[in-house]
Coordinates of C-alpha atoms in Angstrom, one line a residue:
Chain A
M18 CA 27.6 -7.8 30.4
S19 CA 31.1 -9.2 30.0
L20 CA 32.8 -10.3 26.8
A21 CA 33.3 -13.8 28.0
G22 CA 30.2 -15.5 26.5
K23 CA 29.4 -16.8 23.1
V24 CA 27.3 -15.0 20.6
R25 CA 25.4 -15.7 17.4
A26 CA 22.9 -14.0 15.1
A27 CA 19.5 -14.6 16.5
R28 CA 17.3 -17.1 14.8
D29 CA 15.2 -15.4 12.0
V30 CA 17.7 -12.7 11.6
V31 CA 18.9 -11.9 8.1
F32 CA 21.5 -9.3 7.2
R33 CA 23.0 -7.8 4.1
E34 CA 25.1 -4.8 3.0
L35 CA 22.6 -2.4 1.6
G36 CA 22.8 1.3 0.7
G37 CA 26.3 1.6 2.2
E38 CA 25.5 0.0 5.6
M39 CA 24.9 -3.4 7.1
V40 CA 21.1 -3.9 7.5
L41 CA 20.0 -6.4 10.1
L42 CA 16.4 -7.6 10.1
N43 CA 14.6 -9.9 12.4
L44 CA 12.0 -11.5 10.2
K45 CA 9.8 -12.5 13.1
T46 CA 9.6 -9.2 14.9
G47 CA 10.3 -6.8 12.0
V48 CA 13.0 -5.0 14.1
Y49 CA 15.8 -3.7 11.9
Y50 CA 19.1 -2.0 12.5
G51 CA 21.6 -0.3 10.4
L52 CA 25.3 -0.5 11.1
N53 CA 28.1 1.8 9.8
E54 CA 31.3 0.5 8.4
T55 CA 32.9 -0.2 11.8
G56 CA 29.7 -1.7 13.3
A57 CA 29.4 -3.8 10.2
Q58 CA 32.9 -5.2 10.7
M59 CA 32.2 -5.9 14.3
W60 CA 29.0 -7.7 13.3
S61 CA 30.7 -9.8 10.6
L62 CA 33.4 -10.9 13.1
L63 CA 30.8 -11.7 15.8
V64 CA 28.8 -14.0 13.5
E65 CA 32.0 -15.5 12.2
L66 CA 33.9 -16.1 15.4
H67 CA 31.0 -16.2 18.0
D68 CA 33.5 -15.0 20.6
P69 CA 33.6 -11.3 21.5
A70 CA 37.0 -11.6 23.1
Q71 CA 38.4 -12.9 19.8
V72 CA 36.6 -10.2 18.0
V73 CA 38.4 -7.6 20.1
S74 CA 41.7 -9.2 19.3
A75 CA 41.0 -9.2 15.6
L76 CA 39.9 -5.6 15.7
A77 CA 43.0 -4.6 17.8
G78 CA 45.2 -6.1 15.0
E79 CA 43.5 -3.8 12.5
Y80 CA 42.8 -0.5 14.3
A81 CA 45.3 1.6 16.1
A82 CA 42.9 2.0 19.1
E83 CA 43.3 1.0 22.7
R84 CA 42.0 -2.4 23.5
A85 CA 39.9 -1.0 26.4
H86 CA 38.3 1.4 23.9
L87 CA 37.5 -1.4 21.4
E88 CA 36.0 -3.5 24.3
R89 CA 33.8 -0.7 25.4
D90 CA 32.5 -0.1 21.8
L91 CA 31.9 -3.8 21.2
K92 CA 30.1 -4.2 24.5
A93 CA 27.8 -1.3 23.6
L94 CA 27.1 -2.9 20.3
V95 CA 26.5 -6.4 21.7
T96 CA 24.1 -4.9 24.3
A97 CA 22.1 -2.9 21.8
L98 CA 21.8 -5.9 19.4
R99 CA 20.8 -8.2 22.2
E100 CA 18.2 -5.8 23.4
K101 CA 16.7 -5.6 19.9
G102 CA 16.6 -9.4 19.6
L103 CA 19.1 -9.5 16.8
L104 CA 21.9 -11.2 18.7
D105 CA 21.8 -14.2 21.0
V106 CA 24.3 -14.1 23.9
E107 CA 25.2 -17.2 26.0
E108 CA 26.7 -15.8 29.2
A109 CA 29.9 -17.7 30.3
Chain B
M19 CA 17.3 9.9 -33.9
A20 CA 14.2 9.9 -36.2
R21 CA 11.1 11.1 -34.4
S22 CA 7.7 9.6 -34.9
P23 CA 4.6 11.7 -34.7
W24 CA 4.4 10.6 -31.0
V25 CA 6.4 12.9 -29.0
P26 CA 6.2 13.1 -25.3
P27 CA 4.1 16.0 -24.0
A28 CA 5.7 19.4 -23.4
Y29 CA 8.0 19.2 -20.4
H30 CA 8.5 22.5 -18.5
P31 CA 10.0 21.3 -15.3
G32 CA 10.2 23.5 -12.2
E33 CA 13.4 24.1 -10.3
L34 CA 13.0 20.9 -8.2
D35 CA 12.4 18.7 -11.2
R36 CA 15.3 20.2 -13.0
A37 CA 17.5 19.2 -10.2
L38 CA 15.9 15.8 -9.6
L39 CA 15.9 14.4 -13.1
P40 CA 19.7 14.4 -13.7
L41 CA 20.1 13.0 -10.2
C42 CA 18.1 9.9 -11.1
G43 CA 19.9 9.3 -14.4
P44 CA 22.3 6.6 -15.0
E45 CA 25.2 9.1 -15.0
P46 CA 24.0 11.2 -12.1
L47 CA 24.5 14.9 -12.0
L48 CA 24.5 16.5 -8.6
P49 CA 22.2 19.5 -8.0
P50 CA 23.8 22.9 -7.8
L51 CA 24.9 24.1 -4.5
G52 CA 22.2 26.0 -2.7
V53 CA 19.3 23.7 -3.7
N54 CA 17.5 22.9 -0.5
P55 CA 17.6 19.1 -0.1
E56 CA 14.4 18.9 2.0
P57 CA 11.9 19.7 -0.8
L58 CA 14.0 17.8 -3.3
L59 CA 13.8 14.6 -1.1
A60 CA 10.0 15.2 -0.6
R61 CA 9.6 15.5 -4.4
A62 CA 11.6 12.2 -4.8
V63 CA 9.2 10.5 -2.5
E64 CA 6.3 11.8 -4.6
L65 CA 7.9 10.4 -7.7
D66 CA 8.8 7.1 -6.1
V67 CA 12.6 7.6 -6.7
F68 CA 13.5 8.5 -3.1
P69 CA 16.0 5.7 -2.3
L70 CA 18.2 6.4 -5.3
V71 CA 18.1 10.2 -4.9
F72 CA 18.8 10.0 -1.2
H73 CA 21.7 7.6 -1.6
R74 CA 23.3 9.8 -4.3
L75 CA 22.8 13.0 -2.4
R76 CA 24.2 11.5 0.7
R77 CA 27.4 10.4 -1.0
S78 CA 27.8 13.7 -2.8
P79 CA 30.7 15.9 -1.6
H80 CA 28.5 18.9 -0.9
W81 CA 25.9 17.0 1.0
L82 CA 25.7 18.9 4.3
H83 CA 25.5 16.3 7.1
G84 CA 23.0 17.3 9.7
C85 CA 21.2 19.8 7.5
V86 CA 18.3 17.5 6.8
S87 CA 15.8 15.7 9.0
P88 CA 17.1 12.4 10.4
A89 CA 13.7 11.1 9.3
W90 CA 15.1 10.7 5.7
E91 CA 17.9 8.5 6.9
E92 CA 15.3 6.4 8.7
R93 CA 13.0 6.3 5.6
F94 CA 15.9 5.1 3.5
R95 CA 16.9 2.3 6.0
S96 CA 13.3 1.3 6.4
N97 CA 13.0 0.8 2.6
A98 CA 16.3 -1.2 2.7
A99 CA 15.0 -3.4 5.5
R100 CA 11.7 -3.9 3.7
N101 CA 13.4 -4.9 0.4
L102 CA 15.6 -7.3 2.4
L103 CA 12.4 -8.8 3.8
L104 CA 10.7 -9.0 0.4
D105 CA 13.8 -10.5 -1.2
T106 CA 14.1 -13.2 1.5
E107 CA 10.4 -14.0 1.2
Q108 CA 10.6 -14.1 -2.6
E109 CA 13.4 -16.7 -2.5
R110 CA 11.4 -18.7 0.1
I111 CA 8.2 -18.6 -2.0
L112 CA 10.1 -19.6 -5.1
R113 CA 11.6 -22.6 -3.3
S114 CA 8.1 -23.5 -2.0
L115 CA 6.6 -23.2 -5.4
R116 CA 9.4 -25.3 -7.0
A117 CA 8.6 -28.0 -4.4
A118 CA 5.0 -27.8 -5.5
G119 CA 6.0 -28.4 -9.1
V120 CA 5.4 -24.8 -10.1
G121 CA 8.0 -23.1 -12.3
A122 CA 7.7 -19.4 -11.2
F123 CA 10.0 -16.5 -11.7
P124 CA 10.2 -13.0 -10.3
L125 CA 9.2 -9.9 -12.2
K126 CA 10.9 -6.5 -11.5
G127 CA 11.4 -6.2 -7.8
T128 CA 14.5 -7.0 -6.0
R129 CA 16.0 -8.9 -8.8
L130 CA 15.8 -5.8 -11.0
A131 CA 17.2 -3.7 -8.3
A132 CA 20.2 -6.0 -8.0
R133 CA 20.7 -6.0 -11.7
L134 CA 20.4 -2.3 -12.4
Y135 CA 21.7 -0.7 -9.2
A136 CA 23.7 -3.5 -7.7
D137 CA 21.9 -2.7 -4.4
L138 CA 18.5 -3.7 -3.3
A139 CA 18.2 -0.6 -1.2
L140 CA 18.1 1.8 -4.1
R141 CA 14.7 1.0 -5.5
A142 CA 11.3 1.3 -3.8
Q143 CA 9.2 -1.8 -3.8
V144 CA 5.9 -2.7 -2.2
D145 CA 5.3 -6.3 -3.2
V146 CA 6.7 -9.5 -4.7
D147 CA 5.6 -10.0 -8.3
L148 CA 5.8 -13.4 -9.7
Y149 CA 4.9 -15.0 -13.0
V150 CA 3.4 -18.5 -13.1
A151 CA 2.0 -20.2 -16.2
P152 CA -1.8 -20.2 -16.4
E153 CA -1.8 -24.0 -16.2
Q154 CA 0.1 -23.8 -12.9
L155 CA -1.9 -21.0 -11.3
P156 CA -4.2 -23.4 -9.3
A157 CA -1.1 -25.2 -7.9
A158 CA 0.6 -21.8 -7.2
L159 CA -2.4 -20.4 -5.4
G160 CA -2.9 -23.6 -3.5
A161 CA 0.8 -23.6 -2.3
L162 CA 0.6 -19.9 -1.2
E163 CA -2.7 -20.3 0.5
A164 CA -1.3 -23.3 2.4
D165 CA 1.6 -21.1 3.4
G166 CA -0.7 -18.6 5.1
Y167 CA -1.4 -16.2 2.2
R168 CA -4.9 -15.0 1.7
R169 CA -6.3 -13.6 -1.5
L170 CA -7.2 -10.0 -1.7
T171 CA -8.6 -10.1 -5.2
A172 CA -10.7 -12.8 -7.0
V173 CA -11.6 -14.1 -3.6
G174 CA -13.5 -17.4 -3.8
L175 CA -13.1 -17.7 -7.6
P176 CA -11.9 -21.1 -8.6
A177 CA -8.3 -20.9 -9.7
E178 CA -9.0 -22.8 -13.0
R179 CA -11.6 -20.1 -13.9
L180 CA -9.3 -17.3 -12.8
A181 CA -6.5 -18.7 -15.0
A182 CA -8.7 -18.3 -18.1
T183 CA -9.1 -14.5 -17.6
G184 CA -6.9 -11.5 -18.0
D185 CA -4.3 -10.3 -20.5
E186 CA -0.8 -9.0 -20.2
F187 CA -2.1 -5.9 -18.3
T188 CA -4.7 -7.4 -16.1
S189 CA -3.8 -11.0 -15.2
E190 CA -3.0 -10.6 -11.6
C191 CA -4.1 -12.0 -8.2
S192 CA -3.0 -10.2 -5.1
L193 CA -2.4 -12.1 -1.9
E194 CA -1.4 -10.9 1.6
K195 CA 0.3 -12.8 4.4
L196 CA -1.2 -11.7 7.7
G197 CA 0.3 -12.0 11.1
Q198 CA 3.6 -10.7 10.0
P199 CA 5.4 -7.7 11.6
M200 CA 5.4 -6.1 8.2
P201 CA 2.5 -7.2 5.9
I202 CA 3.8 -9.0 2.8
L203 CA 2.0 -8.6 -0.5
V204 CA 2.5 -11.0 -3.4
E205 CA 1.0 -10.6 -6.9
L206 CA 0.8 -13.5 -9.2
H207 CA 0.7 -12.9 -12.9
W208 CA 0.0 -15.5 -15.6
R209 CA 0.1 -13.6 -18.9
L210 CA 3.1 -11.7 -20.1
L211 CA 3.7 -10.4 -23.6
P212 CA 1.9 -12.3 -26.4
L213 CA 4.1 -15.3 -25.8
P214 CA 2.9 -18.8 -26.3
A215 CA 2.3 -20.6 -23.1
K216 CA 5.0 -23.2 -23.8
D217 CA 7.6 -20.4 -24.1
L218 CA 6.5 -18.9 -20.8
L219 CA 6.5 -22.3 -19.1
S220 CA 10.0 -23.0 -20.4
A221 CA 11.1 -19.5 -19.0
G222 CA 9.5 -20.5 -15.7
E223 CA 11.6 -23.6 -15.6
K224 CA 14.8 -21.7 -16.4
G225 CA 14.0 -19.1 -13.7
G226 CA 13.3 -16.1 -15.9
L227 CA 12.7 -14.5 -19.3
P228 CA 15.6 -14.1 -21.8
E229 CA 17.1 -10.6 -21.5
E230 CA 15.4 -9.1 -24.5
L231 CA 12.0 -10.3 -23.4
D232 CA 12.6 -9.0 -19.9
F233 CA 13.4 -5.6 -21.3
L234 CA 10.4 -5.7 -23.6
Y235 CA 8.2 -6.7 -20.6
L236 CA 9.4 -3.5 -18.7
C237 CA 8.6 -1.5 -21.8
V238 CA 5.0 -2.9 -21.8
Q239 CA 4.8 -2.0 -18.1
A240 CA 5.9 1.5 -18.9
S241 CA 3.2 1.7 -21.6
A242 CA 0.5 0.6 -19.2
D243 CA 1.2 3.8 -17.2
R244 CA 1.5 5.8 -20.5
W245 CA 5.2 6.2 -19.8
G246 CA 4.2 8.5 -16.9
T247 CA 6.0 6.6 -14.1
L248 CA 9.4 8.1 -13.5
K249 CA 10.6 5.0 -11.6
T250 CA 10.1 2.8 -14.6
L251 CA 11.8 5.2 -16.9
V252 CA 14.7 5.4 -14.5
D253 CA 15.0 1.6 -14.4
L254 CA 14.9 1.4 -18.2
A255 CA 17.5 4.2 -18.6
H256 CA 19.8 2.5 -16.2
W257 CA 19.4 -0.8 -18.1
V258 CA 20.1 0.9 -21.5
R259 CA 23.2 2.7 -20.1
R260 CA 24.7 0.0 -17.8
Q261 CA 23.8 -3.2 -19.6
P262 CA 22.9 -2.2 -23.2
P263 CA 20.5 -4.9 -24.6
D264 CA 21.4 -6.8 -27.7
W265 CA 19.5 -4.3 -29.9
D266 CA 19.2 -6.7 -32.8
K267 CA 17.7 -9.4 -30.6
L268 CA 15.4 -6.9 -28.9
A269 CA 14.1 -5.3 -32.1
A270 CA 13.5 -8.8 -33.6
A271 CA 11.6 -9.9 -30.5
A272 CA 9.5 -6.7 -30.5
E273 CA 8.7 -7.2 -34.2
R274 CA 7.9 -10.9 -33.7
L275 CA 5.6 -10.2 -30.8
G276 CA 3.9 -7.1 -32.3
R277 CA 5.5 -4.8 -29.6
A278 CA 7.7 -2.7 -32.0
R279 CA 5.4 0.2 -31.4
V280 CA 5.7 0.0 -27.6
L281 CA 9.5 -0.4 -27.9
S282 CA 9.8 2.5 -30.3
V283 CA 7.8 4.9 -28.1
T284 CA 9.6 3.8 -25.0
L285 CA 13.0 4.5 -26.6
Q286 CA 11.8 7.9 -27.7
V287 CA 10.6 8.8 -24.2
L288 CA 13.8 7.6 -22.7
L289 CA 15.8 9.8 -25.1
H290 CA 13.6 12.7 -24.2
Y291 CA 14.5 12.6 -20.6
F292 CA 18.0 11.0 -20.4
D293 CA 21.3 11.2 -22.3
L294 CA 21.5 7.7 -23.7
Q295 CA 23.3 6.1 -26.6
I296 CA 21.0 4.0 -28.7
P297 CA 22.2 3.0 -32.1
E298 CA 20.6 5.0 -35.0
W299 CA 19.6 1.9 -36.8
V300 CA 17.3 0.8 -34.0
P301 CA 14.6 3.5 -34.3
A302 CA 15.0 3.4 -38.1
R303 CA 14.2 -0.3 -38.1
L304 CA 11.2 0.2 -35.8
A305 CA 9.9 3.2 -37.8
P306 CA 7.4 1.3 -39.8
A307 CA 5.6 0.3 -36.6
V308 CA 5.2 3.9 -35.6
S309 CA 3.9 5.4 -38.8
Q310 CA 0.4 5.7 -37.5
A311 CA -0.4 8.3 -34.9
L312 CA -1.3 7.4 -31.3
P313 CA -4.1 9.2 -29.4
R314 CA -2.9 12.5 -28.1
A315 CA -3.1 11.4 -24.5
A316 CA -1.0 8.3 -25.2
V317 CA 2.2 9.6 -23.5
A318 CA 1.9 11.2 -20.0
N319 CA 4.3 13.5 -18.3
P320 CA 5.9 11.8 -15.4
F321 CA 6.3 15.1 -13.5
V322 CA 2.7 16.1 -13.8
P323 CA 0.0 13.8 -12.5
A324 CA -2.4 13.2 -15.3
P325 CA -6.1 12.4 -14.6
P326 CA -6.7 8.7 -15.3
L327 CA -7.9 7.9 -18.7
S328 CA -11.5 7.0 -19.2
P329 CA -12.1 3.3 -19.7
A330 CA -12.9 3.8 -23.4
A331 CA -9.7 5.9 -23.8
T332 CA -7.7 3.2 -22.1
H333 CA -9.0 0.6 -24.4
R334 CA -8.5 2.8 -27.5
L335 CA -4.9 3.4 -26.4
R336 CA -4.2 -0.2 -25.7
S337 CA -5.8 -1.2 -29.0
A338 CA -3.7 1.5 -30.8
L339 CA -0.5 0.0 -29.3
Q340 CA -1.3 -3.2 -31.1
E341 CA 0.4 -2.7 -34.4
R342 CA -0.9 -5.8 -36.2
R343 CA -4.5 -6.2 -37.2
R344 CA -4.7 -9.7 -35.8
D345 CA -3.5 -8.4 -32.4
R346 CA -6.2 -5.6 -32.5
V347 CA -8.9 -8.2 -33.3
R348 CA -7.5 -10.4 -30.4
Y349 CA -7.7 -7.4 -28.1
A350 CA -11.3 -6.7 -29.1
A351 CA -12.2 -10.3 -28.5
F352 CA -10.5 -10.2 -25.2
L353 CA -12.7 -7.2 -24.2
L354 CA -15.8 -9.4 -24.8
R355 CA -14.6 -12.2 -22.7
P356 CA -15.7 -12.4 -19.0
T357 CA -13.2 -10.9 -16.6
A358 CA -12.2 -12.1 -13.2
S359 CA -14.4 -9.3 -11.8
D360 CA -17.4 -10.7 -13.7
L361 CA -16.8 -14.2 -12.4
A362 CA -16.2 -13.1 -8.9
A363 CA -19.3 -10.8 -8.9
L364 CA -21.8 -13.6 -9.4
P365 CA -20.8 -17.1 -8.5
L366 CA -22.5 -19.5 -10.9
P367 CA -22.2 -23.2 -11.4
R368 CA -20.0 -24.3 -14.2
A369 CA -23.0 -25.5 -16.3
L370 CA -24.3 -21.9 -16.3
G371 CA -20.9 -20.4 -17.1
F372 CA -22.1 -19.2 -20.5
L373 CA -24.2 -16.5 -18.6
Y374 CA -21.0 -14.7 -17.8
W375 CA -20.6 -13.8 -21.4
G376 CA -24.0 -12.0 -21.1
V377 CA -22.8 -10.3 -17.9
R378 CA -19.7 -9.1 -19.7
W379 CA -21.5 -7.7 -22.7
L380 CA -24.1 -6.0 -20.5
R381 CA -21.4 -4.4 -18.5
L382 CA -19.6 -3.2 -21.6
A383 CA -22.9 -1.7 -22.8
G384 CA -23.3 0.0 -19.5
V385 CA -26.5 -1.8 -18.6
L386 CA -24.9 -3.3 -15.5
N387 CA -22.6 -1.5 -13.2
A388 CA -19.0 -2.3 -14.0
G389 CA -18.0 -2.1 -10.4
D390 CA -14.4 -1.4 -9.5
E391 CA -12.9 -4.0 -11.9
R392 CA -9.4 -3.4 -13.1
E393 CA -10.5 -4.0 -16.7
P394 CA -12.7 -0.9 -17.2
A395 CA -15.9 -1.4 -19.1
L396 CA -16.9 1.0 -21.8
A397 CA -20.0 2.1 -20.0
G398 CA -20.8 5.7 -20.0
V399 CA -17.7 6.7 -21.9
R400 CA -17.7 9.4 -24.5
G401 CA -15.6 8.9 -27.5

């Protein structure tokens, strides 16, 4: 997938910081997922900005990492969350 | 602190429990280097304090990453997700009950976890416990059943009849929501402490009990398990250390409600296991309530599973915990009243309802099988 589409938390997904990580739970399917600090920040930006490209820009302003590296990590996260039914993606 | 004749049983912990107890306390002490975390975590699971122990070990500087099975991490996350589900469902049910005109409030559960540990993930929880006033039990059951919940107990018993049964230990109706990815259990309770119904109704409208009554309720819960459930003791210890109750209000409420004995024993048990600061005058004030000895088996050891008390011993203990004569008489009268189990065992038309009293008394006398009721009959019990 590209980072050009829009994303949002899937319907019926609740999330909260618990036990030192961000826990995402789909109430309908019972699927849950735990995100570490960096993953949690990516998730928060995704549900706030809905635009993965903007998320990469925001992260690039904060981390001294190459943009390509951030894009790769974000793509991997978006793909995993989409496969688990925790994130909806509208392809551009 | 002055000690009453009721001291907790001899406590000779093994190596694991010696490491575990300070780890659960409000000022956690890490186990010494060299303690194998695997059996320690397994023991924490047995004692129902796994999430707190795992979280603290994981954050400790000498926790060796990768030296324990990843299954523990998954277990911790699974508990966190489950608590998130229960918390979300609890808020949804409370909204639904409010819409049905029922003033309910949560007991223990995620609200307690948030209050004591500031994190829902750090306390194990299996269900959602809610209080509703007896007058509102029919409406509450109706709303939950319309929402897809099905009763697991008191099935088929008219709610009005159910509302007339039970005491602070036994008024409960379990419901389960089916068709969910994770089954959700809800328990409704309609009697708490010996409080007048109007006070409880008012608490329901305000969304909860005042702090001193909430603390006292947890003490009564601890007494129901003979202070033998480590999780409850850990909750109370965190409460005392992190948000010390208004001791004067708490003692006054305990005296007013005839629960000074329960409060006094609870504080002694807490001091036995944890390093807590409780003002000297509190036990001194409660001392008159503990001048009479409790049965020897009154206080259990949370580290050694005790065989369940016989029904008669349970009743004797609960009666002995009533410090006022009028409360003991009330408890004896309660034992003679038909229970939810009696009512559910033999459906009778309302006009024949008086027959339930006979069923109860026959069960108490051991003539009829008491079945698996939660309120044990005195049948076949030696003194």
